[in-house]
Amino acid sequence: MNVSLEGRTYVIMGVANKRSIAWGIATSLHKAGARLIFTYASDRFEKPVKELAATLEGQDSLFYECDVTDDEAIETTFAQIKEDVGVIHGLAHCIAFAKKEELKGEFLNTTRDGFLLAHNISAYSLAAVAKAARPLMTEGGSIVTLTYLGGERVVENYNVMGVAKASLDATMRYLANDLGKDGIRVNAISAGPIRTLSAKGVGDFNSILKEIEERAPLRRTVTQEDVGDTAYFLMSDLSRGITGEIIHVDSGYNILGR
Ligand code: NAD
């Protein structure tokens, strides 16, 4: 069995900066020998993503702008990737967004517009990119998305993003069922809280981190590298029998009762 990812190509969607979980995944896959392709939301991210990728020794990365709210952009991006590399072996979907003002206070105050926006970017996008990636995954492969406990339980302030994560989790399972016959596995990593650009938008995030340090079985928060190595496992043949699953990388916090 091959645990090296040499000779394989993976699309990493959602690196914004060096704190991004997507970047943790990129570095783990790079260490395992994978070739990486990066997509970013807008030209604002082009320079930082290219600068980060340049730090990966021996990596000959490709870069594409892809706003996941735009069907045409998704189609064009994957058509271009097909032209440039032919086959891909996996995709890391590390994308979410909700209005900052809806990530505090009561969920009841969520607007229709905010609800649809969060679901569009954070959940539907997985289905859209999986559909576009399928024709490139002719050798089978692995799609990994990032979810959070707030989709399974009520987490204060997480609000509409929790509901979008529940939708993402279900989307992941339906995709796993559709794509299994093509040898494509689809799984989610439920990461514990990590200080990133997106996490800044969640109200009182520091107290969520403190709770993990004090109460999670491992008594520590998780790192981008912890999540990255689990993504490597899910991209590799070691996980060949796993699909439609949520793996918690959260120091065990999810097993606790209150
Ligand atoms: P991040 O801000 O570094 O990454 C979020 C990415 O989403 C950014 O690169 C952003 O550009 C991208 N994005 C937003 N709208 C987009 C659009 N329309 N098109 C394309 N890309 C778009 O933050 P992160 O914490 O690394 O988030 C990555 C994923 O991990 C998200 O799904 C997030 O919900 C999930 N997650 C984060 C935590 C945490 O505590 N940080 C915990 C569990 C799950």
Short mmCIF file of C-alpha atoms and ligand atoms in Angstrom, two decimals:
data_model
loop_
_atom_site.label_atom_id
_atom_site.label_comp_id
_atom_site.label_asym_id
_atom_site.label_seq_id
_atom_site.Cartn_x
_atom_site.Cartn_y
_atom_site.Cartn_z
CA MET A 1 0.00 0.00 0.00
CA ASN A 2 1.16 3.49 -0.88
CA VAL A 3 1.07 6.13 1.85
CA SER A 4 3.16 8.53 -0.16
CA LEU A 5 1.21 11.02 -2.27
CA GLU A 6 3.95 11.24 -4.88
CA GLY A 7 2.60 11.38 -8.40
CA ARG A 8 -0.75 12.65 -7.14
CA THR A 9 -2.28 16.09 -7.61
CA TYR A 10 -4.63 17.83 -5.16
CA VAL A 11 -6.64 21.02 -5.39
CA ILE A 12 -6.53 23.15 -2.24
CA MET A 13 -9.38 25.67 -2.05
CA GLY A 14 -9.37 28.35 0.65
CA VAL A 15 -5.87 29.45 1.58
CA ALA A 16 -6.16 33.09 2.70
CA ASN A 17 -2.96 33.36 4.75
CA LYS A 18 -0.52 31.24 6.75
CA ARG A 19 -3.07 30.74 9.53
CA SER A 20 -5.62 29.16 7.18
CA ILE A 21 -6.48 25.53 7.87
CA ALA A 22 -6.14 25.04 4.10
CA TRP A 23 -2.49 26.02 4.47
CA GLY A 24 -2.02 23.36 7.17
CA ILE A 25 -3.48 20.83 4.73
CA ALA A 26 -1.26 22.09 1.91
CA THR A 27 1.90 21.68 3.99
CA SER A 28 0.97 18.15 5.11
CA LEU A 29 0.18 17.04 1.55
CA HIS A 30 3.37 18.70 0.30
CA LYS A 31 5.45 16.77 2.86
CA ALA A 32 3.80 13.58 1.62
CA GLY A 33 5.02 14.34 -1.91
CA ALA A 34 1.81 15.63 -3.50
CA ARG A 35 1.62 18.18 -6.27
CA LEU A 36 -0.61 21.09 -5.27
CA ILE A 37 -3.01 23.35 -7.08
CA PHE A 38 -4.34 26.39 -5.22
CA THR A 39 -7.58 28.27 -5.81
CA TYR A 40 -8.37 31.57 -4.09
CA ALA A 41 -11.51 33.69 -3.81
CA SER A 42 -10.37 36.92 -5.48
CA ASP A 43 -7.29 38.72 -6.78
CA ARG A 44 -6.77 40.11 -3.24
CA PHE A 45 -5.48 36.67 -2.25
CA GLU A 46 -3.33 35.99 -5.32
CA LYS A 47 -0.11 37.49 -3.97
CA PRO A 48 -0.26 36.02 -0.43
CA VAL A 49 -1.15 32.55 -1.75
CA LYS A 50 1.64 32.61 -4.34
CA GLU A 51 4.15 33.84 -1.74
CA LEU A 52 3.17 31.07 0.68
CA ALA A 53 3.28 28.39 -2.01
CA ALA A 54 6.76 29.57 -2.98
CA THR A 55 7.97 28.48 0.49
CA LEU A 56 7.16 24.85 -0.34
CA GLU A 57 10.45 23.47 -1.59
CA GLY A 58 10.33 21.72 -4.94
CA GLN A 59 6.60 22.41 -5.40
CA ASP A 60 5.56 23.39 -8.89
CA SER A 61 2.12 24.73 -7.93
CA LEU A 62 -0.60 26.07 -10.18
CA PHE A 63 -2.96 28.90 -9.17
CA TYR A 64 -6.49 29.82 -10.19
CA GLU A 65 -8.95 32.46 -9.02
CA CYS A 66 -12.29 30.85 -8.19
CA ASP A 67 -15.15 32.57 -6.39
CA VAL A 68 -17.42 29.66 -5.40
CA THR A 69 -20.58 31.80 -5.64
CA ASP A 70 -20.02 31.96 -9.40
CA ASP A 71 -20.96 28.78 -11.33
CA GLU A 72 -19.15 29.98 -14.43
CA ALA A 73 -15.96 30.61 -12.43
CA ILE A 74 -16.12 27.07 -11.01
CA GLU A 75 -16.66 25.56 -14.47
CA THR A 76 -13.88 27.60 -16.04
CA THR A 77 -11.46 26.85 -13.21
CA PHE A 78 -11.87 23.09 -13.37
CA ALA A 79 -11.88 23.09 -17.19
CA GLN A 80 -8.58 24.98 -17.06
CA ILE A 81 -7.17 22.58 -14.44
CA LYS A 82 -8.19 19.68 -16.70
CA GLU A 83 -6.38 21.26 -19.59
CA ASP A 84 -3.28 21.99 -17.49
CA VAL A 85 -2.88 18.73 -15.50
CA GLY A 86 -5.50 16.27 -16.81
CA VAL A 87 -6.18 14.18 -13.72
CA ILE A 88 -6.57 15.20 -10.07
CA HIS A 89 -6.67 12.83 -7.11
CA GLY A 90 -8.41 14.94 -4.54
CA LEU A 91 -9.71 18.25 -3.40
CA ALA A 92 -9.67 20.07 -0.06
CA HIS A 93 -12.70 22.37 0.33
CA CYS A 94 -11.80 24.85 3.10
CA ILE A 95 -14.32 27.59 2.44
CA ALA A 96 -16.98 29.27 4.56
CA PHE A 97 -18.52 32.69 5.05
CA ALA A 98 -21.26 34.35 7.09
CA LYS A 99 -22.02 37.96 7.94
CA LYS A 100 -20.10 38.95 11.06
CA GLU A 101 -23.18 40.57 12.63
CA GLU A 102 -24.98 37.21 12.46
CA LEU A 103 -22.24 35.39 14.38
CA LYS A 104 -23.26 36.81 17.74
CA GLY A 105 -26.38 37.11 19.84
CA GLU A 106 -29.47 35.07 19.03
CA PHE A 107 -29.81 32.82 15.98
CA LEU A 108 -33.40 34.09 15.79
CA ASN A 109 -32.12 37.34 14.29
CA THR A 110 -30.64 35.66 11.23
CA THR A 111 -31.84 37.41 8.06
CA ARG A 112 -33.02 35.56 4.96
CA ASP A 113 -30.20 37.15 3.04
CA GLY A 114 -27.59 36.14 5.66
CA PHE A 115 -28.97 32.60 5.83
CA LEU A 116 -28.80 32.16 2.05
CA LEU A 117 -25.34 33.72 1.81
CA ALA A 118 -23.89 31.42 4.50
CA HIS A 119 -25.42 28.34 2.87
CA ASN A 120 -24.40 29.36 -0.62
CA ILE A 121 -20.70 29.86 0.19
CA SER A 122 -20.29 27.34 3.01
CA ALA A 123 -22.44 24.37 1.93
CA TYR A 124 -23.69 24.50 -1.68
CA SER A 125 -20.16 25.25 -2.87
CA LEU A 126 -19.07 21.73 -1.89
CA ALA A 127 -21.66 20.20 -4.23
CA ALA A 128 -20.75 22.65 -6.99
CA VAL A 129 -17.00 21.99 -6.85
CA ALA A 130 -17.45 18.22 -6.46
CA LYS A 131 -19.54 18.21 -9.65
CA ALA A 132 -16.90 20.19 -11.50
CA ALA A 133 -14.04 18.05 -10.13
CA ARG A 134 -15.66 14.68 -10.91
CA PRO A 135 -14.61 14.54 -14.60
CA LEU A 136 -10.99 15.15 -13.54
CA MET A 137 -11.00 12.37 -10.92
CA THR A 138 -10.84 9.53 -13.41
CA GLU A 139 -8.56 7.47 -11.13
CA GLY A 140 -10.87 7.89 -8.11
CA GLY A 141 -9.73 9.96 -5.16
CA SER A 142 -10.74 11.83 -2.06
CA ILE A 143 -12.66 15.03 -1.35
CA VAL A 144 -12.29 16.55 2.11
CA THR A 145 -14.30 19.42 3.56
CA LEU A 146 -14.03 21.25 6.88
CA THR A 147 -16.89 21.35 9.29
CA TYR A 148 -17.44 22.28 12.95
CA LEU A 149 -19.27 20.92 15.98
CA GLY A 150 -21.70 23.86 15.69
CA GLY A 151 -23.43 21.89 12.92
CA GLU A 152 -24.22 19.02 15.30
CA ARG A 153 -24.86 20.92 18.54
CA VAL A 154 -25.77 24.43 19.54
CA VAL A 155 -22.60 26.47 20.02
CA GLU A 156 -23.13 29.99 21.32
CA ASN A 157 -22.65 32.72 18.68
CA TYR A 158 -22.00 30.23 15.86
CA ASN A 159 -25.66 30.62 14.82
CA VAL A 160 -26.26 30.62 11.06
CA MET A 161 -22.85 29.11 10.39
CA GLY A 162 -23.87 26.12 12.54
CA VAL A 163 -26.97 25.63 10.40
CA ALA A 164 -24.82 25.95 7.26
CA LYS A 165 -22.39 23.35 8.66
CA ALA A 166 -25.31 20.94 9.26
CA SER A 167 -26.19 21.45 5.59
CA LEU A 168 -22.55 20.93 4.62
CA ASP A 169 -22.41 17.67 6.62
CA ALA A 170 -25.50 16.35 4.83
CA THR A 171 -24.18 17.56 1.47
CA MET A 172 -20.96 15.62 2.16
CA ARG A 173 -22.92 12.41 2.88
CA TYR A 174 -25.10 12.69 -0.26
CA LEU A 175 -22.01 13.35 -2.37
CA ALA A 176 -20.26 10.34 -0.79
CA ASN A 177 -23.19 8.20 -1.92
CA ASP A 178 -23.21 9.62 -5.45
CA LEU A 179 -19.46 9.47 -6.02
CA GLY A 180 -18.60 6.19 -4.29
CA LYS A 181 -19.24 4.21 -7.47
CA ASP A 182 -16.53 6.25 -9.18
CA GLY A 183 -14.04 5.39 -6.43
CA ILE A 184 -14.29 8.92 -5.04
CA ARG A 185 -14.57 9.23 -1.26
CA VAL A 186 -16.02 12.32 0.42
CA ASN A 187 -15.41 13.08 4.10
CA ALA A 188 -15.39 15.98 6.53
CA ILE A 189 -12.96 16.94 9.24
CA SER A 190 -14.65 18.60 12.19
CA ALA A 191 -11.85 20.82 13.42
CA GLY A 192 -11.68 22.21 16.92
CA PRO A 193 -11.47 26.02 17.13
CA ILE A 194 -8.32 27.51 15.58
CA ARG A 195 -7.51 31.22 15.43
CA THR A 196 -7.86 32.11 11.72
CA LEU A 197 -9.21 35.02 9.69
CA SER A 198 -12.69 33.44 9.54
CA ALA A 199 -12.67 32.54 13.25
CA LYS A 200 -12.19 36.24 14.06
CA GLY A 201 -15.75 36.81 12.92
CA VAL A 202 -17.24 34.51 15.58
CA GLY A 203 -18.32 36.36 18.72
CA ASP A 204 -16.29 35.69 21.89
CA PHE A 205 -13.99 33.22 20.11
CA ASN A 206 -11.39 33.46 22.89
CA SER A 207 -13.72 31.87 25.40
CA ILE A 208 -14.36 28.97 22.98
CA LEU A 209 -10.57 28.39 22.81
CA LYS A 210 -10.26 28.63 26.60
CA GLU A 211 -13.01 26.05 27.09
CA ILE A 212 -11.08 23.56 24.91
CA GLU A 213 -7.86 24.14 26.86
CA GLU A 214 -9.66 23.60 30.15
CA ARG A 215 -12.13 20.80 29.34
CA ALA A 216 -11.20 18.84 26.20
CA PRO A 217 -9.74 15.40 26.98
CA LEU A 218 -6.35 16.41 25.51
CA ARG A 219 -6.44 19.78 27.35
CA ARG A 220 -5.11 21.68 24.36
CA THR A 221 -6.42 23.36 21.27
CA VAL A 222 -5.68 21.78 17.91
CA THR A 223 -3.37 23.20 15.25
CA GLN A 224 -3.52 23.59 11.49
CA GLU A 225 -0.92 20.78 11.38
CA ASP A 226 -3.19 18.42 13.37
CA VAL A 227 -5.94 18.98 10.83
CA GLY A 228 -3.47 18.86 7.92
CA ASP A 229 -2.20 15.42 8.89
CA THR A 230 -5.75 14.06 9.20
CA ALA A 231 -6.46 15.44 5.73
CA TYR A 232 -3.32 13.63 4.52
CA PHE A 233 -4.71 10.41 6.04
CA LEU A 234 -8.04 11.01 4.27
CA MET A 235 -6.30 11.73 0.96
CA SER A 236 -4.11 8.62 1.26
CA ASP A 237 -4.93 4.96 0.70
CA LEU A 238 -4.77 4.38 4.48
CA SER A 239 -8.36 5.65 4.64
CA ARG A 240 -9.56 3.70 1.58
CA GLY A 241 -12.58 2.20 3.40
CA ILE A 242 -13.84 5.50 4.81
CA THR A 243 -16.43 7.70 3.11
CA GLY A 244 -19.36 9.86 4.22
CA GLU A 245 -17.71 10.28 7.61
CA ILE A 246 -17.08 13.20 9.95
CA ILE A 247 -13.74 12.84 11.74
CA HIS A 248 -13.38 15.10 14.76
CA VAL A 249 -9.93 16.64 15.17
CA ASP A 250 -10.80 18.58 18.30
CA SER A 251 -8.78 17.13 21.21
CA GLY A 252 -11.82 14.95 21.95
CA TYR A 253 -14.07 17.86 22.95
CA ASN A 254 -17.10 16.48 21.07
CA ILE A 255 -17.40 13.45 23.37
CA LEU A 256 -18.16 15.55 26.45
CA GLY A 257 -21.57 16.10 28.03
CA ARG A 258 -22.13 19.53 29.57
P1 NAD B 1 -9.78 31.22 6.57
O1 NAD B 1 -10.40 32.57 6.67
O2 NAD B 1 -8.31 31.15 6.54
O3 NAD B 1 -10.36 30.42 5.31
C1 NAD B 1 -11.65 30.63 4.79
C2 NAD B 1 -11.48 30.72 3.28
O4 NAD B 1 -12.75 30.79 2.63
C3 NAD B 1 -10.69 31.97 2.86
O5 NAD B 1 -9.58 31.59 2.08
C4 NAD B 1 -11.69 32.72 2.01
O6 NAD B 1 -11.09 33.46 0.96
C5 NAD B 1 -12.53 31.57 1.48
N1 NAD B 1 -13.78 32.04 0.88
C6 NAD B 1 -14.77 32.79 1.46
N2 NAD B 1 -15.70 33.09 0.54
C7 NAD B 1 -15.31 32.53 -0.64
C8 NAD B 1 -15.83 32.50 -1.96
N3 NAD B 1 -16.99 33.13 -2.27
N4 NAD B 1 -15.15 31.81 -2.91
C9 NAD B 1 -14.00 31.18 -2.62
N5 NAD B 1 -13.44 31.17 -1.39
C10 NAD B 1 -14.09 31.86 -0.43
O7 NAD B 1 -10.38 30.41 7.84
P2 NAD B 1 -10.33 28.87 8.25
O8 NAD B 1 -10.71 28.87 9.67
O9 NAD B 1 -9.08 28.25 7.80
O10 NAD B 1 -11.56 28.28 7.45
C11 NAD B 1 -11.48 27.17 6.57
C12 NAD B 1 -12.64 26.22 6.84
O11 NAD B 1 -12.46 25.62 8.12
C13 NAD B 1 -14.02 26.87 6.87
O12 NAD B 1 -14.95 26.00 6.27
C14 NAD B 1 -14.29 26.97 8.35
O13 NAD B 1 -15.67 27.03 8.66
C15 NAD B 1 -13.69 25.66 8.81
N6 NAD B 1 -13.46 25.53 10.24
C16 NAD B 1 -12.73 26.46 10.90
C17 NAD B 1 -12.53 26.32 12.26
C18 NAD B 1 -11.75 27.36 13.03
O14 NAD B 1 -11.86 27.40 14.26
N7 NAD B 1 -10.93 28.17 12.41
C19 NAD B 1 -13.07 25.22 12.95
C20 NAD B 1 -13.80 24.27 12.23
C21 NAD B 1 -13.99 24.44 10.87
#
